[in-house]
Amino acid sequence: MTPETHTIEGGFSRRGFLGRLAGGSTAALVGLTDTRTAFAGTLQSVRATGADGRSDGGYWEKVRKQFMLEDGFAYLNTGTLGPTPRPVWEAMNEYWRLMAVNPNENSAVFQNHVEQIRTKVAAFVGATPDEIAITRNTTEGNTILCQGLDLAPGDEILITAYEHASNRETQMRHAKRRGLVVKEVQFPMPPANPQVIIDAFAAAITPKTRVMHFGNPLGGYGCIMPAKQLADLAHSKKILCFVDGAHATGMFQFSLKEWGVDGFACNSHKWLCGAAGAGVLFVKRDVQERVAPVMGIYRDEPAGARKYDQLSRRPWPTVMTFEDIIDFHTAIGSARIEARARALGEFVRTGLAAIPKVKIYTPMDPAMSCGTTTAGIDGVPGAQIREYLRQKYDTYVPGGSDRIRISTHYFNTFDQADRVIKAYRELASGVS
Ligand SMILES: Cc1ncc(COP(=O)(O)O)c(C=O)c1O
């Protein structure tokens, strides 16, 4: 289904949809149709030609107006939770309303739509529908990969020293219960180049290593990993390669087929800007026998990766919204969005690099970074930088310890990115 034809009817035939909703209220049908028509119109308006990251002729302002962020407020934390654009939020509200007016029949309609969503998500990440489970978030996907894999006591798992708790703590707890060994691969941050990371993984492999599981990009640092080379290295040693892709989806373009990894987990609520509560688990076809589901409700196991999403009742409106946000994203264009996130990120990194006492943890190399920048100032706690930006510049960033993480995405502006540079300059020179 193309974005132009994105109507709920278009997905699983208008007649079929109306037929299935016959037990629902007429008001529900009219409301849904209106919502879908408005949504399709919005997609038309955000579609553009030629707008790059920098000189946009007003295009990005138009896109920005589709978001509900307050005027003047700079939200620079897509890395935790992206804002949902209004048309997608409106569509989701309509799905929730339908759940309320006729819970059973309308949720069955949504449930019947899942295969179409699975197909769309599969195309978006470069996989086949049989390899895709619709989960609730990255953590659920990481957990299934970790707990479902057929490992034996003494087997070793490689993660990096920079993993998010979602991967690290899941691995550590499970390893403790099962007698597995988790090794944290060490390399400097930022690494000088991708080879540094590959060499560190190669050096950590032993005859007992069974799987490597790393973030790409590493969430706290925005460091893009050499996923394909690491997958090749893993396979050359008969090791599996799993990726925590919480920050990849929606930030930059990639294809799981090209990466060649065996497992991948992500969400729709960070860089894709969907609703919190829908995610993806990819398990390569020939690895599915080795990864068991952690939940099961059907007597006959569903085919392919569907066996990993047996969740019984779930918030279907959130799942439905996954498709809408992919359509919204695709209407703008993944390449255009990546270019914009990268241009804003590079603007921040270049500006910060010129300030004495600033330490940047994110690689400057464009092949290893995109919309995330993590940086600190010698002698200034991260919490102080965070509060300074919040109070003086109406800018939200997360931060603690000795640094903050700045997420710049397509709805942000260069003016907002510049606030970060100004704040760092002021704090580094002792003004606060
Ligand atoms: C690298 C990384 N992995 C996993 C997660 C958890 O993501 P989710 O909320 O989708 O479970 C995060 C959240 O910030 C993250 O940064």
Tab-separated table of N, CA and C in Angstrom, residues 221-359:
chain	number	residue	atom	x	y	z
A	221	TYR	N	25.737	6.914	22.983
A	221	TYR	CA	26.869	7.590	22.331
A	221	TYR	C	26.616	7.929	20.868
A	222	GLY	N	25.636	7.282	20.262
A	222	GLY	CA	25.352	7.533	18.842
A	222	GLY	C	26.394	6.942	17.922
A	223	CYS	N	27.185	6.018	18.441
A	223	CYS	CA	28.253	5.412	17.627
A	223	CYS	C	27.658	4.312	16.740
A	224	ILE	N	27.732	4.529	15.432
A	224	ILE	CA	27.211	3.526	14.490
A	224	ILE	C	28.252	2.416	14.332
A	225	MET	N	27.789	1.190	14.503
A	225	MET	CA	28.687	0.032	14.517
A	225	MET	C	28.850	-0.549	13.108
A	226	PRO	N	29.984	-1.191	12.857
A	226	PRO	CA	30.173	-1.865	11.560
A	226	PRO	C	29.420	-3.193	11.546
A	227	ALA	N	28.102	-3.102	11.452
A	227	ALA	CA	27.250	-4.287	11.662
A	227	ALA	C	27.555	-5.402	10.661
A	228	LYS	N	27.724	-5.036	9.403
A	228	LYS	CA	27.956	-6.075	8.393
A	228	LYS	C	29.280	-6.807	8.663
A	229	GLN	N	30.313	-6.034	8.950
A	229	GLN	CA	31.620	-6.660	9.194
A	229	GLN	C	31.581	-7.527	10.458
A	230	LEU	N	30.851	-7.053	11.475
A	230	LEU	CA	30.762	-7.852	12.703
A	230	LEU	C	29.964	-9.132	12.454
A	231	ALA	N	28.916	-9.024	11.640
A	231	ALA	CA	28.136	-10.233	11.309
A	231	ALA	C	29.013	-11.205	10.515
A	232	ASP	N	29.809	-10.676	9.585
A	232	ASP	CA	30.708	-11.549	8.803
A	232	ASP	C	31.717	-12.238	9.726
A	233	LEU	N	32.272	-11.438	10.648
A	233	LEU	CA	33.243	-11.992	11.598
A	233	LEU	C	32.573	-13.105	12.423
A	234	ALA	N	31.370	-12.811	12.929
A	234	ALA	CA	30.656	-13.804	13.746
A	234	ALA	C	30.451	-15.089	12.944
A	235	HIS	N	29.957	-14.930	11.728
A	235	HIS	CA	29.626	-16.131	10.948
A	235	HIS	C	30.876	-16.941	10.581
A	236	SER	N	32.002	-16.234	10.406
A	236	SER	CA	33.232	-16.960	10.074
A	236	SER	C	33.665	-17.853	11.241
A	237	LYS	N	33.144	-17.558	12.440
A	237	LYS	CA	33.489	-18.369	13.636
A	237	LYS	C	32.272	-19.164	14.121
A	238	LYS	N	31.245	-19.250	13.284
A	238	LYS	CA	30.002	-19.973	13.632
A	238	LYS	C	29.315	-19.388	14.879
A	239	ILE	N	29.371	-18.073	14.962
A	239	ILE	CA	28.753	-17.345	16.077
A	239	ILE	C	27.545	-16.590	15.518
A	240	LEU	N	26.510	-16.409	16.336
A	240	LEU	CA	25.348	-15.625	15.892
A	240	LEU	C	25.595	-14.143	16.171
A	241	CYS	N	24.954	-13.297	15.386
A	241	CYS	CA	25.110	-11.849	15.556
A	241	CYS	C	23.735	-11.199	15.715
A	242	PHE	N	23.474	-10.665	16.907
A	242	PHE	CA	22.198	-10.004	17.210
A	242	PHE	C	22.435	-8.505	17.427
A	243	VAL	N	21.466	-7.699	17.019
A	243	VAL	CA	21.602	-6.238	17.143
A	243	VAL	C	20.433	-5.645	17.928
A	244	ASP	N	20.761	-4.777	18.880
A	244	ASP	CA	19.768	-3.928	19.546
A	244	ASP	C	19.687	-2.663	18.704
A	245	GLY	N	18.626	-2.559	17.920
A	245	GLY	CA	18.515	-1.437	16.973
A	245	GLY	C	17.559	-0.357	17.452
A	246	ALA	N	17.483	-0.153	18.774
A	246	ALA	CA	16.517	0.810	19.331
A	246	ALA	C	16.637	2.188	18.682
A	247	HIS	N	17.861	2.579	18.312
A	247	HIS	CA	18.060	3.931	17.771
A	247	HIS	C	18.231	3.960	16.254
A	248	ALA	N	18.251	2.804	15.632
A	248	ALA	CA	18.519	2.795	14.191
A	248	ALA	C	17.264	3.143	13.389
A	249	THR	N	16.152	2.538	13.781
A	249	THR	CA	14.941	2.613	12.964
A	249	THR	C	14.350	4.019	12.993
A	250	GLY	N	14.358	4.656	11.847
A	250	GLY	CA	13.837	6.021	11.758
A	250	GLY	C	14.937	7.067	11.763
A	251	MET	N	16.165	6.673	12.211
A	251	MET	CA	17.251	7.667	12.182
A	251	MET	C	18.003	7.584	10.863
A	252	PHE	N	18.411	6.385	10.499
A	252	PHE	CA	19.123	6.243	9.229
A	252	PHE	C	18.622	5.004	8.493
A	253	GLN	N	18.935	4.964	7.214
A	253	GLN	CA	18.475	3.852	6.390
A	253	GLN	C	19.385	2.637	6.588
A	254	PHE	N	18.797	1.485	6.603
A	254	PHE	CA	19.598	0.255	6.678
A	254	PHE	C	18.756	-0.886	6.145
A	255	SER	N	19.425	-1.987	5.892
A	255	SER	CA	18.712	-3.181	5.462
A	255	SER	C	19.282	-4.362	6.245
A	256	LEU	N	18.417	-5.071	6.942
A	256	LEU	CA	18.886	-6.220	7.724
A	256	LEU	C	19.474	-7.282	6.804
A	257	LYS	N	18.933	-7.364	5.601
A	257	LYS	CA	19.484	-8.340	4.648
A	257	LYS	C	20.938	-7.980	4.336
A	258	GLU	N	21.174	-6.690	4.129
A	258	GLU	CA	22.560	-6.278	3.825
A	258	GLU	C	23.471	-6.459	5.038
A	259	TRP	N	22.983	-6.111	6.207
A	259	TRP	CA	23.804	-6.318	7.405
A	259	TRP	C	24.107	-7.797	7.597
A	260	GLY	N	23.136	-8.647	7.252
A	260	GLY	CA	23.349	-10.090	7.389
A	260	GLY	C	23.292	-10.583	8.823
A	261	VAL	N	22.678	-9.787	9.718
A	261	VAL	CA	22.630	-10.205	11.126
A	261	VAL	C	21.548	-11.275	11.316
A	262	ASP	N	21.624	-11.977	12.441
A	262	ASP	CA	20.705	-13.090	12.687
A	262	ASP	C	19.476	-12.674	13.490
A	263	GLY	N	19.616	-11.620	14.276
A	263	GLY	CA	18.505	-11.147	15.077
A	263	GLY	C	18.600	-9.639	15.243
A	264	PHE	N	17.454	-8.997	15.452
A	264	PHE	CA	17.433	-7.531	15.541
A	264	PHE	C	16.171	-7.143	16.294
A	265	ALA	N	16.306	-6.188	17.204
A	265	ALA	CA	15.130	-5.715	17.942
A	265	ALA	C	15.081	-4.192	17.890
A	266	CYS	N	13.892	-3.644	17.757
A	266	CYS	CA	13.764	-2.173	17.802
A	266	CYS	C	12.356	-1.796	18.248
A	267	ASN	N	12.118	-0.504	18.337
A	267	ASN	CA	10.790	-0.001	18.711
A	267	ASN	C	10.298	0.924	17.604
A	268	SER	N	9.082	1.433	17.783
A	268	SER	CA	8.594	2.442	16.820
A	268	SER	C	8.535	3.817	17.473
A	269	HIS	N	8.980	3.916	18.730
A	269	HIS	CA	8.697	5.148	19.476
A	269	HIS	C	9.889	6.075	19.680
A	270	LYS	N	11.046	5.733	19.162
A	270	LYS	CA	12.151	6.686	19.275
A	270	LYS	C	12.239	7.467	17.952
A	271	TRP	N	13.180	7.100	17.097
A	271	TRP	CA	13.462	7.911	15.905
A	271	TRP	C	12.390	7.791	14.835
A	272	LEU	N	11.533	6.801	14.973
A	272	LEU	CA	10.419	6.703	14.023
A	272	LEU	C	9.244	7.584	14.444
A	273	CYS	N	9.215	7.984	15.721
A	273	CYS	CA	8.185	8.893	16.237
A	273	CYS	C	6.785	8.283	16.267
A	274	GLY	N	6.714	6.969	16.427
A	274	GLY	CA	5.405	6.335	16.576
A	274	GLY	C	4.969	6.332	18.028
A	275	ALA	N	3.880	5.599	18.286
A	275	ALA	CA	3.364	5.535	19.658
A	275	ALA	C	4.192	4.544	20.459
A	276	ALA	N	4.408	4.831	21.732
A	276	ALA	CA	5.138	3.884	22.584
A	276	ALA	C	4.300	2.621	22.730
A	277	GLY	N	4.946	1.486	22.547
A	277	GLY	CA	4.228	0.229	22.763
A	277	GLY	C	4.174	-0.687	21.556
A	278	ALA	N	4.887	-0.346	20.488
A	278	ALA	CA	4.977	-1.266	19.345
A	278	ALA	C	6.429	-1.342	18.913
A	279	GLY	N	6.892	-2.541	18.658
A	279	GLY	CA	8.284	-2.730	18.246
A	279	GLY	C	8.408	-3.907	17.300
A	280	VAL	N	9.632	-4.214	16.959
A	280	VAL	CA	9.904	-5.267	15.986
A	280	VAL	C	10.959	-6.215	16.543
A	281	LEU	N	10.718	-7.483	16.334
A	281	LEU	CA	11.792	-8.468	16.521
A	281	LEU	C	11.984	-9.167	15.181
A	282	PHE	N	13.218	-9.152	14.702
A	282	PHE	CA	13.573	-9.884	13.481
A	282	PHE	C	14.397	-11.092	13.893
A	283	VAL	N	14.003	-12.255	13.422
A	283	VAL	CA	14.845	-13.448	13.618
A	283	VAL	C	14.976	-14.098	12.240
A	284	LYS	N	16.211	-14.212	11.794
A	284	LYS	CA	16.470	-14.752	10.454
A	284	LYS	C	15.865	-16.154	10.341
A	285	ARG	N	15.347	-16.431	9.169
A	285	ARG	CA	14.606	-17.685	8.951
A	285	ARG	C	15.350	-18.908	9.501
A	286	ASP	N	16.642	-19.032	9.115
A	286	ASP	CA	17.350	-20.265	9.482
A	286	ASP	C	17.836	-20.283	10.929
A	287	VAL	N	17.495	-19.230	11.691
A	287	VAL	CA	17.893	-19.198	13.107
A	287	VAL	C	16.673	-19.427	14.009
A	288	GLN	N	15.486	-19.375	13.401
A	288	GLN	CA	14.261	-19.436	14.213
A	288	GLN	C	14.127	-20.735	15.000
A	289	GLU	N	14.671	-21.816	14.489
A	289	GLU	CA	14.594	-23.091	15.233
A	289	GLU	C	15.402	-23.037	16.512
A	290	ARG	N	16.409	-22.169	16.527
A	290	ARG	CA	17.289	-22.085	17.708
A	290	ARG	C	16.792	-21.083	18.751
A	291	VAL	N	15.796	-20.267	18.365
A	291	VAL	CA	15.284	-19.247	19.295
A	291	VAL	C	13.818	-19.575	19.620
A	292	ALA	N	13.572	-19.956	20.864
A	292	ALA	CA	12.202	-20.321	21.263
A	292	ALA	C	11.438	-19.077	21.694
A	293	PRO	N	10.129	-19.057	21.488
A	293	PRO	CA	9.351	-17.920	22.015
A	293	PRO	C	9.308	-17.969	23.541
A	294	VAL	N	9.168	-16.805	24.179
A	294	VAL	CA	9.075	-16.821	25.639
A	294	VAL	C	7.620	-16.842	26.114
A	295	MET	N	6.695	-16.659	25.190
A	295	MET	CA	5.267	-16.741	25.513
A	295	MET	C	4.583	-17.542	24.424
A	296	GLY	N	3.493	-18.175	24.765
A	296	GLY	CA	2.761	-18.910	23.740
A	296	GLY	C	1.314	-19.022	24.140
A	297	ILE	N	0.417	-18.842	23.173
A	297	ILE	CA	-0.999	-18.938	23.515
A	297	ILE	C	-1.733	-19.847	22.535
A	298	TYR	N	-1.135	-20.070	21.365
A	298	TYR	CA	-1.830	-20.899	20.367
A	298	TYR	C	-1.373	-22.346	20.493
A	299	ARG	N	-2.312	-23.266	20.336
A	299	ARG	CA	-1.974	-24.688	20.396
A	299	ARG	C	-0.993	-25.054	19.280
A	300	ASP	N	-1.294	-24.588	18.069
A	300	ASP	CA	-0.366	-24.830	16.952
A	300	ASP	C	0.515	-23.605	16.809
A	301	GLU	N	1.825	-23.835	16.845
A	301	GLU	CA	2.743	-22.688	16.795
A	301	GLU	C	2.584	-21.944	15.471
A	302	PRO	N	2.395	-20.612	15.531
A	302	PRO	CA	2.258	-19.846	14.296
A	302	PRO	C	3.523	-19.923	13.448
A	303	ALA	N	3.364	-19.723	12.146
A	303	ALA	CA	4.491	-19.879	11.220
A	303	ALA	C	5.502	-18.746	11.360
A	304	GLY	N	6.765	-19.091	11.147
A	304	GLY	CA	7.839	-18.096	11.112
A	304	GLY	C	7.957	-17.337	12.417
A	305	ALA	N	8.338	-16.057	12.300
A	305	ALA	CA	8.569	-15.238	13.501
A	305	ALA	C	7.261	-14.862	14.203
A	306	ARG	N	6.130	-15.232	13.615
A	306	ARG	CA	4.843	-14.964	14.281
A	306	ARG	C	4.795	-15.665	15.639
A	307	LYS	N	5.589	-16.718	15.795
A	307	LYS	CA	5.567	-17.434	17.083
A	307	LYS	C	6.074	-16.547	18.226
A	308	TYR	N	6.763	-15.459	17.885
A	308	TYR	CA	7.290	-14.572	18.943
A	308	TYR	C	6.299	-13.469	19.336
A	309	ASP	N	5.189	-13.330	18.608
A	309	ASP	CA	4.267	-12.249	19.007
A	309	ASP	C	2.882	-12.765	19.426
A	310	GLN	N	2.890	-13.841	20.187
A	310	GLN	CA	1.624	-14.385	20.705
A	310	GLN	C	1.277	-13.684	22.015
A	311	LEU	N	0.699	-12.496	21.895
A	311	LEU	CA	0.489	-11.668	23.086
A	311	LEU	C	-0.956	-11.653	23.566
A	312	SER	N	-1.808	-12.431	22.961
A	312	SER	CA	-3.226	-12.389	23.315
A	312	SER	C	-3.753	-10.965	23.126
A	313	ARG	N	-4.548	-10.469	24.079
A	313	ARG	CA	-5.070	-9.088	23.947
A	313	ARG	C	-3.910	-8.118	24.060
A	314	ARG	N	-3.908	-7.127	23.242
A	314	ARG	CA	-2.856	-6.119	23.296
A	314	ARG	C	-3.423	-4.804	22.799
A	315	PRO	N	-2.737	-3.702	22.981
A	315	PRO	CA	-3.285	-2.423	22.519
A	315	PRO	C	-3.218	-2.317	20.992
A	316	TRP	N	-4.213	-2.838	20.341
A	316	TRP	CA	-4.201	-2.846	18.876
A	316	TRP	C	-4.057	-1.459	18.257
A	317	PRO	N	-4.676	-0.414	18.848
A	317	PRO	CA	-4.498	0.915	18.246
A	317	PRO	C	-3.024	1.304	18.120
A	318	THR	N	-2.213	0.904	19.109
A	318	THR	CA	-0.788	1.221	19.055
A	318	THR	C	-0.126	0.468	17.900
A	319	VAL	N	-0.532	-0.780	17.732
A	319	VAL	CA	0.021	-1.579	16.631
A	319	VAL	C	-0.405	-0.968	15.287
A	320	MET	N	-1.676	-0.584	15.215
A	320	MET	CA	-2.178	0.047	13.972
A	320	MET	C	-1.378	1.311	13.646
A	321	THR	N	-1.022	2.036	14.694
A	321	THR	CA	-0.306	3.297	14.506
A	321	THR	C	1.087	3.077	13.915
A	322	PHE	N	1.616	1.899	14.115
A	322	PHE	CA	2.933	1.560	13.562
A	322	PHE	C	2.906	1.757	12.036
A	323	GLU	N	1.826	1.290	11.428
A	323	GLU	CA	1.739	1.429	9.973
A	323	GLU	C	1.642	2.910	9.571
A	324	ASP	N	0.862	3.662	10.329
A	324	ASP	CA	0.681	5.077	9.990
A	324	ASP	C	2.000	5.845	10.083
A	325	ILE	N	2.788	5.525	11.109
A	325	ILE	CA	4.025	6.295	11.263
A	325	ILE	C	5.027	5.901	10.177
A	326	ILE	N	5.000	4.653	9.753
A	326	ILE	CA	5.888	4.282	8.636
A	326	ILE	C	5.445	5.037	7.377
A	327	ASP	N	4.144	5.139	7.164
A	327	ASP	CA	3.656	5.865	5.987
A	327	ASP	C	4.035	7.348	6.071
A	328	PHE	N	3.920	7.910	7.261
A	328	PHE	CA	4.266	9.325	7.451
A	328	PHE	C	5.753	9.528	7.147
A	329	HIS	N	6.561	8.660	7.707
A	329	HIS	CA	8.012	8.730	7.540
A	329	HIS	C	8.381	8.563	6.052
A	330	THR	N	7.750	7.590	5.434
A	330	THR	CA	8.078	7.290	4.041
A	330	THR	C	7.626	8.420	3.117
A	331	ALA	N	6.531	9.068	3.487
A	331	ALA	CA	6.050	10.186	2.656
A	331	ALA	C	7.083	11.314	2.642
A	332	ILE	N	7.710	11.545	3.777
A	332	ILE	CA	8.778	12.562	3.819
A	332	ILE	C	9.999	12.008	3.092
A	333	GLY	N	10.296	10.754	3.353
A	333	GLY	CA	11.431	10.098	2.670
A	333	GLY	C	12.524	9.744	3.662
A	334	SER	N	12.864	8.463	3.741
A	334	SER	CA	13.885	8.021	4.700
A	334	SER	C	15.226	8.681	4.425
A	335	ALA	N	15.575	8.826	3.141
A	335	ALA	CA	16.878	9.419	2.806
A	335	ALA	C	16.911	10.880	3.235
A	336	ARG	N	15.781	11.573	2.998
A	336	ARG	CA	15.718	12.994	3.355
A	336	ARG	C	15.791	13.164	4.874
A	337	ILE	N	15.109	12.294	5.584
A	337	ILE	CA	15.121	12.364	7.048
A	337	ILE	C	16.529	12.092	7.578
A	338	GLU	N	17.172	11.078	7.029
A	338	GLU	CA	18.542	10.779	7.480
A	338	GLU	C	19.467	11.969	7.218
A	339	ALA	N	19.331	12.570	6.033
A	339	ALA	CA	20.209	13.701	5.691
A	339	ALA	C	19.997	14.861	6.663
A	340	ARG	N	18.736	15.080	7.020
A	340	ARG	CA	18.413	16.174	7.942
A	340	ARG	C	18.963	15.886	9.356
A	341	ALA	N	18.745	14.664	9.830
A	341	ALA	CA	19.244	14.308	11.175
A	341	ALA	C	20.771	14.406	11.198
A	342	ARG	N	21.387	13.959	10.121
A	342	ARG	CA	22.850	13.979	10.045
A	342	ARG	C	23.373	15.419	9.993
A	343	ALA	N	22.710	16.262	9.171
A	343	ALA	CA	23.160	17.655	9.043
A	343	ALA	C	23.063	18.373	10.392
A	344	LEU	N	21.960	18.134	11.112
A	344	LEU	CA	21.800	18.772	12.428
A	344	LEU	C	22.830	18.232	13.417
A	345	GLY	N	23.043	16.916	13.386
A	345	GLY	CA	24.025	16.295	14.288
A	345	GLY	C	25.421	16.831	14.011
A	346	GLU	N	25.769	16.925	12.741
A	346	GLU	CA	27.121	17.407	12.401
A	346	GLU	C	27.286	18.877	12.786
A	347	PHE	N	26.194	19.627	12.648
A	347	PHE	CA	26.225	21.037	13.051
A	347	PHE	C	26.545	21.141	14.549
A	348	VAL	N	25.878	20.322	15.351
A	348	VAL	CA	26.117	20.340	16.802
A	348	VAL	C	27.558	19.904	17.103
A	349	ARG	N	27.970	18.789	16.491
A	349	ARG	CA	29.304	18.252	16.804
A	349	ARG	C	30.414	19.221	16.394
A	350	THR	N	30.255	19.820	15.203
A	350	THR	CA	31.287	20.753	14.740
A	350	THR	C	31.334	21.970	15.650
A	351	GLY	N	30.171	22.466	16.033
A	351	GLY	CA	30.117	23.640	16.919
A	351	GLY	C	30.741	23.341	18.269
A	352	LEU	N	30.429	22.164	18.830
A	352	LEU	CA	30.951	21.822	20.157
A	352	LEU	C	32.449	21.566	20.106
A	353	ALA	N	32.906	20.986	18.994
A	353	ALA	CA	34.333	20.630	18.890
A	353	ALA	C	35.221	21.866	18.951
A	354	ALA	N	34.663	23.031	18.610
A	354	ALA	CA	35.460	24.261	18.594
A	354	ALA	C	35.559	24.903	19.978
A	355	ILE	N	34.855	24.320	20.965
A	355	ILE	CA	34.836	24.947	22.306
A	355	ILE	C	35.843	24.252	23.222
A	356	PRO	N	36.776	25.021	23.803
A	356	PRO	CA	37.733	24.397	24.726
A	356	PRO	C	36.992	23.742	25.901
A	357	LYS	N	37.555	22.712	26.447
A	357	LYS	CA	37.036	21.975	27.604
A	357	LYS	C	35.845	21.048	27.272
A	358	VAL	N	35.404	21.067	26.011
A	358	VAL	CA	34.293	20.172	25.656
A	358	VAL	C	34.845	18.838	25.186
A	359	LYS	N	34.254	17.750	25.693
A	359	LYS	CA	34.656	16.415	25.226
A	359	LYS	C	33.466	15.786	24.501
